[in-house]
Short mmCIF file of C-alpha atoms in Angstrom, two decimals:
data_model
loop_
_atom_site.label_atom_id
_atom_site.label_comp_id
_atom_site.label_asym_id
_atom_site.label_seq_id
_atom_site.Cartn_x
_atom_site.Cartn_y
_atom_site.Cartn_z
CA UNK A 28 -13.61 -10.56 -13.59
CA UNK A 29 -16.15 -11.69 -10.96
CA UNK A 30 -18.87 -14.06 -12.60
CA UNK A 31 -22.58 -14.10 -11.74
CA UNK A 32 -24.16 -13.81 -8.92
CA UNK A 33 -20.88 -12.65 -7.36
CA UNK A 34 -21.03 -9.49 -9.89
CA UNK A 35 -24.41 -8.41 -9.36
CA UNK A 36 -23.86 -8.61 -5.40
CA UNK A 37 -20.77 -6.63 -5.80
CA UNK A 38 -22.61 -3.66 -8.14
CA UNK A 39 -25.42 -3.67 -5.66
CA UNK A 40 -22.82 -2.98 -2.72
CA UNK A 41 -21.05 -0.35 -4.84
CA UNK A 42 -24.31 1.27 -5.59
CA UNK A 43 -25.49 1.54 -1.97
CA UNK A 44 -22.03 2.54 -0.78
CA UNK A 45 -22.76 5.57 -3.09
CA UNK A 46 -26.06 6.00 -2.02
CA UNK A 47 -27.59 5.78 -5.19
CA UNK A 48 -31.08 4.25 -6.05
CA UNK A 49 -31.28 1.77 -9.03
CA UNK A 50 -33.25 4.94 -10.80
CA UNK A 51 -30.63 7.34 -10.23
CA UNK A 52 -28.00 4.85 -11.40
CA UNK A 53 -29.58 3.95 -14.69
CA UNK A 54 -30.46 7.73 -15.31
CA UNK A 55 -26.62 8.10 -15.38
CA UNK A 56 -25.63 5.05 -17.41
CA UNK A 57 -28.43 5.17 -19.94
CA UNK A 58 -29.68 1.66 -19.49
CA UNK A 59 -33.13 0.27 -18.19
CA UNK A 60 -33.92 -0.21 -14.71
CA UNK A 61 -34.88 -3.82 -15.77
CA UNK A 62 -31.44 -4.44 -16.85
CA UNK A 63 -29.88 -3.13 -13.90
CA UNK A 64 -32.39 -5.12 -11.60
CA UNK A 65 -31.47 -8.28 -13.61
CA UNK A 66 -27.64 -7.94 -13.41
CA UNK A 67 -27.97 -7.12 -9.53
CA UNK A 68 -29.87 -10.20 -8.94
CA UNK A 69 -27.51 -12.10 -10.88
CA UNK A 70 -29.77 -13.13 -13.64
CA UNK A 71 -27.76 -11.72 -16.57
CA UNK A 72 -23.94 -11.25 -17.42
CA UNK A 73 -23.47 -7.97 -19.06
CA UNK A 74 -20.94 -6.85 -21.48
CA UNK A 75 -17.78 -5.49 -20.51
CA UNK A 76 -18.92 -2.42 -21.83
CA UNK A 77 -21.92 -2.24 -20.07
CA UNK A 78 -19.85 -3.05 -16.82
CA UNK A 79 -17.67 -0.09 -17.44
CA UNK A 80 -20.42 2.21 -17.82
CA UNK A 81 -21.90 1.52 -14.25
CA UNK A 82 -18.50 1.40 -12.98
CA UNK A 83 -17.91 4.90 -14.04
CA UNK A 84 -21.32 5.99 -12.58
CA UNK A 85 -20.12 4.89 -9.41
CA UNK A 86 -16.64 6.40 -9.77
CA UNK A 87 -14.98 2.94 -9.94
CA UNK A 88 -13.29 0.66 -12.25
CA UNK A 89 -12.66 -2.97 -13.44
CA UNK A 90 -9.82 -3.36 -10.70
CA UNK A 91 -12.77 -3.17 -7.93
CA UNK A 92 -14.36 -6.43 -9.60
CA UNK A 93 -11.02 -8.56 -9.47
CA UNK A 94 -11.62 -11.73 -7.61
CA UNK A 95 -8.36 -12.62 -5.37
CA UNK A 96 -7.37 -16.27 -5.55
CA UNK A 97 -7.78 -18.19 -2.14
CA UNK A 98 -3.95 -17.61 -1.51
CA UNK A 99 -4.21 -14.03 -1.79
CA UNK A 100 -7.04 -13.85 0.38
CA UNK A 101 -5.62 -15.44 2.86
CA UNK A 102 -2.36 -13.17 2.71
CA UNK A 103 -4.40 -10.28 2.72
CA UNK A 104 -6.31 -11.54 5.60
CA UNK A 105 -2.88 -12.61 7.56
CA UNK A 106 -1.45 -9.00 7.11
CA UNK A 107 -4.34 -6.97 7.90
CA UNK A 108 -4.36 -5.70 4.11
CA UNK A 109 -8.22 -5.73 3.90
CA UNK A 110 -9.37 -2.24 4.88
CA UNK A 111 -12.91 -1.50 4.44
CA UNK A 112 -13.35 2.10 3.18
CA UNK A 113 -17.19 1.67 3.07
CA UNK A 114 -17.22 2.34 6.91
CA UNK A 115 -17.90 5.66 8.63
CA UNK A 116 -15.21 8.25 8.76
CA UNK A 117 -13.81 7.41 12.36
CA UNK A 118 -12.76 4.09 11.04
CA UNK A 119 -11.03 5.84 8.13
CA UNK A 120 -9.46 8.20 10.59
CA UNK A 121 -8.39 5.60 12.95
CA UNK A 122 -6.82 3.70 9.86
CA UNK A 123 -4.75 6.68 8.51
CA UNK A 124 -3.73 7.71 11.91
CA UNK A 125 -2.55 4.03 12.53
CA UNK A 126 -0.50 4.57 9.29
CA UNK A 127 1.31 7.93 10.03
CA UNK A 128 2.11 6.42 13.79
CA UNK A 129 3.63 3.38 12.33
CA UNK A 130 5.58 5.42 9.93
CA UNK A 131 7.34 7.11 12.68
CA UNK A 132 7.90 3.72 14.78
CA UNK A 133 9.30 2.19 11.41
CA UNK A 134 11.68 5.34 10.95
CA UNK A 135 13.02 4.59 14.52
CA UNK A 136 13.45 0.79 14.05
CA UNK A 137 15.37 1.94 10.79
CA UNK A 138 17.83 4.03 12.60
CA UNK A 139 18.31 1.57 15.22
CA UNK A 140 18.85 -0.96 12.33
CA UNK A 141 21.42 1.09 10.70
CA UNK A 142 23.45 1.74 14.17
CA UNK A 143 23.11 -1.89 15.17
CA UNK A 144 24.50 -2.81 11.63
CA UNK A 145 27.60 -0.13 11.93
CA UNK A 146 28.10 -1.62 15.51
CA UNK A 147 28.62 -5.44 13.97
CA UNK A 148 30.82 -4.13 11.49
CA UNK A 149 33.16 -2.45 13.67
CA UNK A 150 32.77 -4.68 16.46
CA UNK A 151 31.93 -7.97 14.92
CA UNK A 152 28.78 -8.15 17.63
CA UNK A 153 25.25 -6.66 17.54
CA UNK A 154 24.54 -4.00 20.07
CA UNK A 155 21.51 -5.79 21.52
CA UNK A 156 22.63 -9.56 20.49
CA UNK A 157 21.61 -11.84 17.73
CA UNK A 158 17.79 -11.76 18.99
CA UNK A 159 17.91 -8.16 19.25
CA UNK A 160 18.97 -7.41 15.91
CA UNK A 161 16.41 -10.29 14.80
CA UNK A 162 13.78 -8.61 16.97
CA UNK A 163 14.22 -5.21 14.86
CA UNK A 164 13.95 -6.66 11.79
CA UNK A 165 10.53 -8.12 12.89
CA UNK A 166 9.35 -4.81 14.23
CA UNK A 167 10.52 -3.20 10.93
CA UNK A 168 8.23 -5.37 8.85
CA UNK A 169 5.25 -4.87 11.07
CA UNK A 170 5.60 -1.26 11.38
CA UNK A 171 6.16 -0.98 7.63
CA UNK A 172 3.29 -2.90 6.58
CA UNK A 173 0.63 -0.66 8.97
CA UNK A 174 2.62 2.31 7.47
CA UNK A 175 1.80 1.00 3.96
CA UNK A 176 -1.60 0.10 4.72
CA UNK A 177 -2.31 3.76 4.93
CA UNK A 178 -1.45 4.36 1.24
CA UNK A 179 -3.52 1.20 0.44
CA UNK A 180 -6.56 3.13 2.10
CA UNK A 181 -5.48 6.28 0.02
CA UNK A 182 -5.40 4.39 -3.22
CA UNK A 183 -9.02 3.33 -2.33
CA UNK A 184 -9.93 6.63 -1.38
CA UNK A 185 -8.74 8.16 -4.51
CA UNK A 186 -9.41 5.71 -7.02
CA UNK A 187 -5.75 4.90 -7.49
CA UNK A 188 -5.14 1.25 -8.15
CA UNK A 189 -1.64 1.75 -9.03
CA UNK A 190 -0.87 3.06 -5.50
CA UNK A 191 -2.13 0.19 -3.99
CA UNK A 192 -0.16 -2.14 -6.27
CA UNK A 193 3.14 -0.05 -5.51
CA UNK A 194 2.31 -0.16 -1.61
CA UNK A 195 2.36 -3.93 -1.81
CA UNK A 196 5.36 -3.99 -4.13
CA UNK A 197 7.40 -1.82 -1.34
CA UNK A 198 5.64 -4.20 1.42
CA UNK A 199 7.08 -7.36 -0.36
CA UNK A 200 10.58 -5.95 -0.78
CA UNK A 201 10.56 -4.79 2.84
CA UNK A 202 9.65 -8.28 4.06
CA UNK A 203 12.22 -10.21 1.67
CA UNK A 204 15.01 -7.78 2.71
CA UNK A 205 14.52 -8.02 6.72
CA UNK A 206 13.84 -11.69 6.42
CA UNK A 207 17.05 -12.34 4.89
CA UNK A 208 18.72 -10.57 7.95
CA UNK A 209 16.77 -12.76 10.47
CA UNK A 210 17.57 -16.12 9.05
CA UNK A 211 21.22 -15.14 8.09
CA UNK A 212 22.06 -12.56 10.60
CA UNK A 213 25.76 -12.94 10.39
CA UNK A 214 25.78 -13.30 6.61
CA UNK A 215 26.86 -17.35 6.59
CA UNK A 216 24.76 -18.22 3.37
CA UNK A 217 24.63 -14.56 1.72
CA UNK A 218 27.87 -12.16 1.65
CA UNK A 219 27.29 -8.74 2.96
CA UNK A 220 28.20 -7.40 -0.76
CA UNK A 221 25.61 -9.82 -2.35
CA UNK A 222 22.88 -8.74 0.33
CA UNK A 223 23.91 -5.08 -0.41
CA UNK A 224 23.19 -5.81 -3.97
CA UNK A 225 20.42 -7.46 -4.01
CA UNK A 226 18.50 -5.23 -1.42
CA UNK A 227 19.83 -2.08 -3.18
CA UNK A 228 18.38 -3.21 -6.53
CA UNK A 229 15.10 -4.15 -4.76
CA UNK A 230 14.63 -0.99 -3.03
CA UNK A 231 15.56 0.83 -6.23
CA UNK A 232 12.52 -0.87 -7.68
CA UNK A 233 10.19 -0.43 -4.95
CA UNK A 234 11.21 3.46 -4.88
CA UNK A 235 10.89 4.05 -8.58
CA UNK A 236 7.15 2.17 -8.61
CA UNK A 237 6.02 4.04 -5.33
CA UNK A 238 7.59 7.33 -6.56
CA UNK A 239 5.64 6.70 -9.99
CA UNK A 240 2.41 6.17 -8.28
CA UNK A 241 2.73 9.07 -5.96
CA UNK A 242 3.48 11.39 -8.72
CA UNK A 243 0.59 10.07 -10.73
CA UNK A 244 -1.76 10.32 -7.76
CA UNK A 245 -4.45 13.08 -8.31
CA UNK A 246 -6.05 14.69 -5.17
CA UNK A 247 -3.07 15.44 -3.02
CA UNK A 248 -1.58 18.17 -4.96
CA UNK A 249 2.20 19.09 -5.10
CA UNK A 250 2.96 17.41 -2.02
CA UNK A 251 2.40 13.76 -3.63
CA UNK A 252 3.84 14.74 -7.03
CA UNK A 253 6.84 16.56 -5.28
CA UNK A 254 7.41 13.55 -3.13
CA UNK A 255 6.82 11.15 -6.01
CA UNK A 256 9.68 12.77 -7.90
CA UNK A 257 12.06 12.46 -4.99
CA UNK A 258 11.06 8.79 -4.95
CA UNK A 259 11.93 8.23 -8.45
CA UNK A 260 15.37 9.95 -7.91
CA UNK A 261 16.18 7.65 -4.76
CA UNK A 262 15.13 4.59 -6.75
CA UNK A 263 17.54 5.39 -9.48
CA UNK A 264 20.44 5.87 -6.73
CA UNK A 265 19.71 2.59 -5.23
CA UNK A 266 19.54 0.89 -8.64
CA UNK A 267 23.09 2.29 -9.22
CA UNK A 268 24.03 0.53 -6.15
CA UNK A 269 27.19 2.79 -5.75
CA UNK A 270 24.76 5.83 -4.82
CA UNK A 271 22.65 3.75 -2.41
CA UNK A 272 25.13 5.03 0.34
CA UNK A 273 23.74 8.35 -0.20
CA UNK A 274 20.12 7.22 -1.06
CA UNK A 275 19.91 5.34 2.51
CA UNK A 276 19.89 8.41 4.84
CA UNK A 277 17.72 10.31 2.48
CA UNK A 278 15.05 7.37 2.33
CA UNK A 279 14.27 8.47 6.21
CA UNK A 280 13.57 11.92 4.79
CA UNK A 281 11.39 10.21 2.07
CA UNK A 282 9.16 8.83 4.82
CA UNK A 283 8.71 11.90 6.70
CA UNK A 284 7.15 13.00 3.57
CA UNK A 285 5.21 9.66 3.40
CA UNK A 286 3.57 10.91 6.90
CA UNK A 287 2.91 14.54 5.47
CA UNK A 288 0.65 12.98 2.83
CA UNK A 289 -1.07 10.78 5.34
CA UNK A 290 -1.83 13.52 7.38
CA UNK A 291 -2.86 15.67 4.39
CA UNK A 292 -5.15 12.79 3.18
CA UNK A 293 -7.06 13.21 7.01
CA UNK A 294 -7.21 16.73 6.42
CA UNK A 295 -8.92 16.58 3.09
CA UNK A 296 -11.26 14.04 4.81
CA UNK A 297 -12.07 16.45 7.43
CA UNK A 298 -12.88 19.06 5.16
CA UNK A 299 -15.09 17.09 3.05
CA UNK A 300 -17.39 15.65 6.06
CA UNK A 301 -17.48 19.31 7.28
#
Protein backbone atom coordinates (compact mmCIF):
# COMPACT_ATOMS: atom_id res chain seq x y z
CA UNK A 1 0.00 0.00 0.00
CA UNK A 2 1.08 3.59 -0.59
CA UNK A 3 2.92 5.49 2.11
CA UNK A 4 2.66 9.16 2.92
CA UNK A 5 2.69 11.66 1.26
CA UNK A 6 1.66 9.65 -1.84
CA UNK A 7 -1.34 8.20 0.03
CA UNK A 8 -2.70 11.65 0.89
CA UNK A 9 -2.19 12.88 -2.66
CA UNK A 10 -4.04 9.87 -4.04
CA UNK A 11 -6.99 10.31 -1.66
CA UNK A 12 -7.13 14.00 -2.59
CA UNK A 13 -7.14 13.05 -6.27
CA UNK A 14 -9.91 10.46 -5.78
CA UNK A 15 -12.01 12.91 -3.74
CA UNK A 16 -11.73 15.57 -6.43
CA UNK A 17 -12.62 13.03 -9.14
CA UNK A 18 -15.73 12.22 -7.12
CA UNK A 19 -16.54 15.94 -6.88
CA UNK A 20 -16.66 15.99 -3.08
CA UNK A 21 -15.47 18.65 -0.67
CA UNK A 22 -13.63 17.61 2.47
CA UNK A 23 -16.77 18.37 4.49
CA UNK A 24 -18.93 16.19 2.25
CA UNK A 25 -16.44 13.34 2.45
CA UNK A 26 -16.11 13.35 6.23
CA UNK A 27 -19.90 13.42 6.57
CA UNK A 28 -19.93 9.98 4.94
CA UNK A 29 -16.88 8.67 6.83
CA UNK A 30 -17.72 9.81 10.37
CA UNK A 31 -14.27 11.33 10.85
CA UNK A 32 -13.26 14.93 11.49
CA UNK A 33 -12.38 17.49 8.85
CA UNK A 34 -9.05 18.00 10.57
CA UNK A 35 -8.27 14.29 10.20
CA UNK A 36 -8.93 14.27 6.45
CA UNK A 37 -6.93 17.48 6.09
CA UNK A 38 -3.93 15.93 7.82
CA UNK A 39 -4.24 12.71 5.75
CA UNK A 40 -4.40 14.59 2.45
CA UNK A 41 -1.51 16.80 3.50
CA UNK A 42 0.57 13.71 4.25
CA UNK A 43 1.01 14.65 7.91
CA UNK A 44 -0.36 11.40 9.34
CA UNK A 45 -0.64 7.77 8.30
CA UNK A 46 -4.21 6.58 8.97
CA UNK A 47 -5.16 3.10 10.11
CA UNK A 48 -6.25 0.58 7.50
CA UNK A 49 -9.83 0.74 8.81
CA UNK A 50 -9.89 4.51 8.28
CA UNK A 51 -8.47 4.15 4.77
CA UNK A 52 -11.11 1.53 3.91
CA UNK A 53 -13.86 3.80 5.23
CA UNK A 54 -12.65 6.73 3.14
CA UNK A 55 -12.28 4.58 0.03
CA UNK A 56 -15.75 3.11 0.53
CA UNK A 57 -17.20 6.64 0.52
CA UNK A 58 -15.30 7.29 -2.71
CA UNK A 59 -16.54 4.01 -4.28
CA UNK A 60 -13.00 2.67 -4.37
CA UNK A 61 -11.06 -0.15 -2.72
CA UNK A 62 -7.54 -0.87 -1.52
CA UNK A 63 -6.50 -2.04 -5.00
CA UNK A 64 -6.61 1.61 -6.07
CA UNK A 65 -3.81 2.35 -3.59
CA UNK A 66 -1.46 -0.41 -4.67
CA UNK A 67 1.87 0.89 -5.94
CA UNK A 68 3.41 -0.59 -9.05
CA UNK A 69 7.04 -1.60 -9.03
CA UNK A 70 9.32 0.29 -11.41
CA UNK A 71 9.25 -2.72 -13.73
CA UNK A 72 5.43 -2.92 -13.65
CA UNK A 73 5.12 0.79 -14.32
CA UNK A 74 7.44 0.57 -17.34
CA UNK A 75 5.59 -2.46 -18.73
CA UNK A 76 2.23 -0.71 -18.36
CA UNK A 77 3.54 2.39 -20.06
CA UNK A 78 5.12 0.42 -22.90
CA UNK A 79 1.95 -1.58 -23.55
CA UNK A 80 -0.39 1.38 -23.05
CA UNK A 81 -2.16 -0.27 -20.11
CA UNK A 82 -2.51 3.05 -18.32
CA UNK A 83 -5.99 4.31 -19.16
CA UNK A 84 -6.94 7.48 -17.34
CA UNK A 85 -10.65 7.01 -16.64
CA UNK A 86 -10.73 10.37 -14.82
CA UNK A 87 -10.68 12.21 -18.15
CA UNK A 88 -13.84 13.42 -19.86
CA UNK A 89 -16.42 11.11 -21.38
CA UNK A 90 -15.20 11.58 -24.95
CA UNK A 91 -11.84 10.10 -23.90
CA UNK A 92 -13.58 7.06 -22.38
CA UNK A 93 -15.66 6.58 -25.51
CA UNK A 94 -12.54 6.75 -27.66
CA UNK A 95 -10.75 4.06 -25.63
CA UNK A 96 -13.78 1.74 -25.65
CA UNK A 97 -14.33 2.22 -29.39
CA UNK A 98 -10.66 1.37 -29.97
CA UNK A 99 -11.28 -1.77 -27.93
CA UNK A 100 -14.14 -3.20 -30.01
CA UNK A 101 -12.52 -2.25 -33.33
CA UNK A 102 -9.31 -3.97 -32.18
CA UNK A 103 -11.45 -6.98 -31.25
CA UNK A 104 -12.72 -7.27 -34.82
CA UNK A 105 -9.20 -6.90 -36.22
CA UNK A 106 -7.95 -9.48 -33.74
CA UNK A 107 -10.59 -11.97 -34.94
CA UNK A 108 -9.65 -11.39 -38.59
CA UNK A 109 -5.96 -11.95 -37.84
CA UNK A 110 -6.80 -15.10 -35.85
CA UNK A 111 -8.76 -16.53 -38.81
CA UNK A 112 -5.80 -15.83 -41.10
CA UNK A 113 -3.49 -17.51 -38.59
CA UNK A 114 -5.65 -20.65 -38.61
CA UNK A 115 -5.69 -20.65 -42.43
CA UNK A 116 -1.92 -20.12 -42.64
CA UNK A 117 -1.25 -22.87 -40.10
CA UNK A 118 -3.44 -25.28 -42.07
CA UNK A 119 -1.60 -24.28 -45.27
CA UNK A 120 1.74 -25.03 -43.60
CA UNK A 121 0.54 -28.42 -42.36
CA UNK A 122 -0.65 -29.42 -45.84
CA UNK A 123 1.89 -27.68 -48.09
CA UNK A 124 4.85 -27.44 -45.68
CA UNK A 125 5.07 -23.71 -46.40
CA UNK A 126 3.24 -20.68 -45.06
CA UNK A 127 0.90 -18.97 -47.52
CA UNK A 128 2.60 -15.57 -47.09
CA UNK A 129 5.99 -16.99 -46.17
CA UNK A 130 7.77 -17.02 -42.82
CA UNK A 131 7.83 -13.22 -42.62
CA UNK A 132 4.11 -12.98 -43.29
CA UNK A 133 3.36 -15.55 -40.60
CA UNK A 134 5.50 -13.69 -38.09
CA UNK A 135 3.75 -10.43 -38.96
CA UNK A 136 0.38 -12.09 -38.35
CA UNK A 137 1.56 -13.15 -34.89
CA UNK A 138 2.79 -9.63 -34.17
CA UNK A 139 -0.51 -8.09 -35.30
CA UNK A 140 -2.35 -10.64 -33.17
CA UNK A 141 -0.48 -9.43 -30.08
CA UNK A 142 -1.00 -5.72 -30.79
CA UNK A 143 -4.71 -5.96 -31.64
CA UNK A 144 -5.44 -8.23 -28.69
CA UNK A 145 -3.72 -5.86 -26.27
CA UNK A 146 -5.84 -2.95 -27.45
CA UNK A 147 -8.95 -5.15 -27.29
CA UNK A 148 -8.26 -6.19 -23.70
CA UNK A 149 -7.45 -2.60 -22.72
CA UNK A 150 -11.17 -1.93 -23.05
CA UNK A 151 -11.83 -4.52 -20.35
CA UNK A 152 -9.20 -2.94 -18.11
CA UNK A 153 -11.12 0.31 -18.48
CA UNK A 154 -14.46 -1.44 -17.86
CA UNK A 155 -12.91 -2.98 -14.77
CA UNK A 156 -11.98 0.51 -13.58
CA UNK A 157 -15.41 1.96 -14.34
CA UNK A 158 -17.32 -0.87 -12.65
CA UNK A 159 -14.85 -1.28 -9.77
CA UNK A 160 -14.07 -4.85 -10.85
CA UNK A 161 -10.42 -5.46 -9.99
CA UNK A 162 -10.69 -9.13 -10.91
CA UNK A 163 -11.66 -8.19 -14.48
CA UNK A 164 -8.57 -6.00 -14.83
CA UNK A 165 -6.38 -8.83 -13.54
CA UNK A 166 -8.08 -11.37 -15.83
CA UNK A 167 -7.53 -9.12 -18.86
CA UNK A 168 -3.82 -8.90 -18.01
CA UNK A 169 -3.65 -12.70 -17.67
CA UNK A 170 -5.25 -13.06 -21.11
CA UNK A 171 -2.82 -10.55 -22.62
CA UNK A 172 0.13 -12.41 -21.11
CA UNK A 173 -1.02 -15.75 -22.54
CA UNK A 174 -1.60 -14.20 -25.98
CA UNK A 175 1.89 -12.70 -25.97
CA UNK A 176 3.52 -15.98 -24.90
CA UNK A 177 1.66 -18.06 -27.50
CA UNK A 178 2.45 -15.71 -30.37
CA UNK A 179 6.04 -15.02 -29.35
CA UNK A 180 6.73 -18.75 -29.49
CA UNK A 181 5.48 -18.87 -33.09
CA UNK A 182 7.54 -15.80 -33.99
CA UNK A 183 10.75 -17.25 -32.54
CA UNK A 184 10.16 -20.88 -33.50
CA UNK A 185 8.20 -20.50 -36.72
CA UNK A 186 9.03 -24.02 -37.98
CA UNK A 187 8.80 -25.86 -34.68
CA UNK A 188 12.54 -26.41 -34.48
CA UNK A 189 12.80 -26.09 -30.70
CA UNK A 190 9.26 -26.99 -29.63
CA UNK A 191 7.35 -29.67 -31.49
CA UNK A 192 3.85 -28.95 -32.79
CA UNK A 193 2.41 -31.40 -30.25
CA UNK A 194 4.23 -29.78 -27.34
CA UNK A 195 3.23 -26.31 -28.53
CA UNK A 196 -0.38 -27.44 -28.82
CA UNK A 197 -0.42 -28.83 -25.29
CA UNK A 198 1.26 -25.77 -23.77
CA UNK A 199 -0.95 -23.22 -25.49
CA UNK A 200 -4.10 -25.25 -24.90
CA UNK A 201 -3.50 -25.31 -21.14
CA UNK A 202 -2.47 -21.64 -21.04
CA UNK A 203 -5.55 -20.53 -22.97
CA UNK A 204 -7.65 -22.81 -20.81
CA UNK A 205 -6.51 -21.00 -17.69
CA UNK A 206 -6.99 -17.59 -19.35
CA UNK A 207 -10.53 -18.47 -20.47
CA UNK A 208 -11.44 -19.77 -17.00
CA UNK A 209 -10.13 -16.67 -15.22
CA UNK A 210 -11.63 -14.23 -17.71
CA UNK A 211 -14.93 -16.13 -17.71
CA UNK A 212 -15.15 -16.00 -13.93
CA UNK A 213 -14.39 -12.25 -13.99
CA UNK A 214 -17.14 -11.61 -16.54
CA UNK A 215 -19.60 -13.74 -14.57
CA UNK A 216 -18.89 -11.76 -11.39
CA UNK A 217 -19.02 -8.39 -13.18
CA UNK A 218 -21.87 -6.30 -11.82
CA UNK A 219 -23.49 -3.70 -14.01
CA UNK A 220 -23.72 -5.32 -17.43
CA UNK A 221 -26.39 -7.87 -16.56
CA UNK A 222 -27.09 -11.15 -18.30
CA UNK A 223 -24.79 -10.41 -21.24
CA UNK A 224 -21.60 -10.48 -19.17
CA UNK A 225 -22.81 -13.37 -17.01
CA UNK A 226 -23.81 -15.50 -20.01
CA UNK A 227 -20.56 -14.70 -21.78
CA UNK A 228 -18.68 -15.56 -18.60
CA UNK A 229 -20.31 -18.99 -18.44
CA UNK A 230 -19.42 -19.55 -22.09
CA UNK A 231 -15.80 -18.64 -21.40
CA UNK A 232 -15.65 -21.01 -18.45
CA UNK A 233 -16.96 -23.87 -20.61
CA UNK A 234 -14.40 -23.09 -23.32
CA UNK A 235 -11.70 -22.91 -20.64
CA UNK A 236 -12.57 -26.43 -19.54
CA UNK A 237 -12.49 -27.57 -23.18
CA UNK A 238 -9.03 -26.07 -23.70
CA UNK A 239 -7.71 -27.61 -20.49
CA UNK A 240 -8.76 -31.09 -21.61
CA UNK A 241 -6.52 -30.55 -24.69
CA UNK A 242 -8.56 -33.11 -26.65
CA UNK A 243 -11.56 -30.75 -26.86
CA UNK A 244 -9.37 -27.79 -27.80
CA UNK A 245 -10.18 -28.45 -31.45
CA UNK A 246 -13.82 -27.68 -30.60
CA UNK A 247 -12.98 -24.67 -28.43
CA UNK A 248 -10.73 -23.07 -31.05
CA UNK A 249 -13.45 -22.00 -33.53
CA UNK A 250 -15.89 -21.26 -30.69
CA UNK A 251 -13.36 -18.81 -29.25
CA UNK A 252 -14.08 -16.59 -32.26
CA UNK A 253 -17.74 -16.53 -31.23
CA UNK A 254 -16.67 -15.71 -27.67
CA UNK A 255 -14.80 -12.66 -28.92
CA UNK A 256 -17.94 -11.50 -30.72
CA UNK A 257 -19.61 -11.41 -27.31
CA UNK A 258 -16.60 -9.45 -25.98
CA UNK A 259 -17.37 -6.80 -28.58
CA UNK A 260 -21.05 -6.78 -27.57
CA UNK A 261 -20.04 -6.25 -23.93
CA UNK A 262 -17.87 -3.27 -24.86
CA UNK A 263 -20.69 -1.79 -26.97
CA UNK A 264 -23.13 -2.25 -24.10
CA UNK A 265 -20.72 -0.49 -21.74
CA UNK A 266 -20.55 2.43 -24.19
CA UNK A 267 -24.36 2.54 -24.36
CA UNK A 268 -24.63 2.54 -20.56
CA UNK A 269 -22.17 5.42 -20.23
CA UNK A 270 -24.10 7.42 -22.83
CA UNK A 271 -27.31 6.92 -20.85
CA UNK A 272 -25.64 7.93 -17.59
CA UNK A 273 -24.23 11.17 -19.00
CA UNK A 274 -27.57 11.94 -20.60
